[in-house]
């Protein structure tokens, strides 16, 4: 059952349409439909990824020798010799200093707007501060922060100097955080004094002091007074004393700030780590999944432009904490010149209507959430389209688990009739989605629209035979640049191989069940 189809005008203005026109001009490639383009992109992975590089005019400080050394997994070497910087591609946006880069809201704050000028100034100041305390390319930096602007500033500052970022949300228990951060031996810890959730304050100073004790490599603590002061939003001095934190080298965020610092970008090898994400760690220690500057840059340019169709100045929101890869993904929308919308707090406080109210006030164009949130709204009989002006809204993204068919119906009946519902699935392992939106195609009930460009996803039976119909194992048959470069501290790549490649040698087995439908859609 088809629920939505893009208008001619909608299709005409998509990045995907422009890219196809560019391919026709530059590569003499003409595709009848999206599926033909997908087929080309997975059969010719070197040509496809090189086209992404050229189309987005990637800034490389040194040229690459070749696109891909050899088609092997794991161990594929992409764009060898290239040096670039992920953050540099965010700040090359031709946006005016007074244009809005970030909109922040929380249970305690109404909308706070942060300009591109301020974002640049904050990132430049923090990267200069990190350099001044001896942080350099390859050093690990850990963050125990909620989804606040400071987390974005600190991440981009780390990326600009080639330091490796890793973050956990402050709702994690102390042991969970130590299990993650102790593996990477961070030199700096960014930490919050506490946060509010469901209307209740949670003081975390004691936890921060425990973390500093249990993470002996931390040489500097940068404290962000958030519970006891409105998140660096310049509402006066913090109400917490620096002596509350026991680390001998504790500095408050505001004391690190020096305006008018130049924003500099360290050229980084393509496969140099940018951040470390963690698996849930159901067996043994959480896996420290290490992602690369170049791989994520190409993947995020591709996904945010072609599969989310994010345009400059559009407001992009995804409900997330700093402990989930969707937080990294939200920040990635800055690559498309978007305004990111950050929310800190419970999606159900004071009611489940809170995020829809945010969608109206912040004029969100792309509203991202989880399938359970949409199902909860449906069960509670919430009618966002009736209560709120959602004129700016043009897409809803859903991930985290499969979206049930009745939730598809609810979105079209109670949120907005003319809306692109773009469900996606992928994960922490690649910091993107394998399967997701196609802005040029229809939305069918209960289906994700398509396999993503450059993602050679197939459904296999247990003997390794591709299935044309029915449910099989989700496998990826060829390398992609955003596959992890390694797991941190994984001797001889044992855990990496065991996680994805022990079932079908040389082929990535993801651990999800997948069905590819007759019109090229996907059910996970």
Short mmCIF file of C-alpha atoms in Angstrom, two decimals, residues 53 58-69 76-85 137 267-272 294:
data_model
loop_
_atom_site.label_atom_id
_atom_site.label_comp_id
_atom_site.label_asym_id
_atom_site.label_seq_id
_atom_site.Cartn_x
_atom_site.Cartn_y
_atom_site.Cartn_z
CA UNK A 53 34.54 13.03 -3.39
CA UNK A 58 36.27 17.40 -0.69
CA UNK A 59 39.14 19.55 0.59
CA UNK A 60 42.25 17.38 0.69
CA UNK A 61 45.60 18.84 1.71
CA UNK A 62 47.44 16.06 -0.11
CA UNK A 63 46.17 13.96 -3.04
CA UNK A 64 45.13 10.31 -2.76
CA UNK A 65 47.05 7.60 -4.63
CA UNK A 66 43.96 5.53 -5.44
CA UNK A 67 40.36 5.28 -4.31
CA UNK A 68 40.57 1.74 -2.89
CA UNK A 69 43.66 -0.40 -2.58
CA UNK A 76 40.07 -2.04 3.00
CA UNK A 77 42.31 1.02 2.54
CA UNK A 78 40.40 3.98 1.12
CA UNK A 79 41.88 7.16 -0.42
CA UNK A 80 45.40 6.37 0.74
CA UNK A 81 47.61 9.45 0.95
CA UNK A 82 44.72 11.91 1.31
CA UNK A 83 44.78 14.25 4.32
CA UNK A 84 41.64 16.13 5.29
CA UNK A 85 39.63 17.30 8.27
CA UNK A 137 46.50 14.69 17.05
CA UNK A 267 45.22 17.88 8.03
CA UNK A 268 44.48 14.29 9.09
CA UNK A 269 45.09 11.02 7.20
CA UNK A 270 41.85 9.69 5.68
CA UNK A 271 41.69 6.67 8.03
CA UNK A 272 42.75 8.51 11.20
CA UNK A 294 37.52 10.44 5.88
#
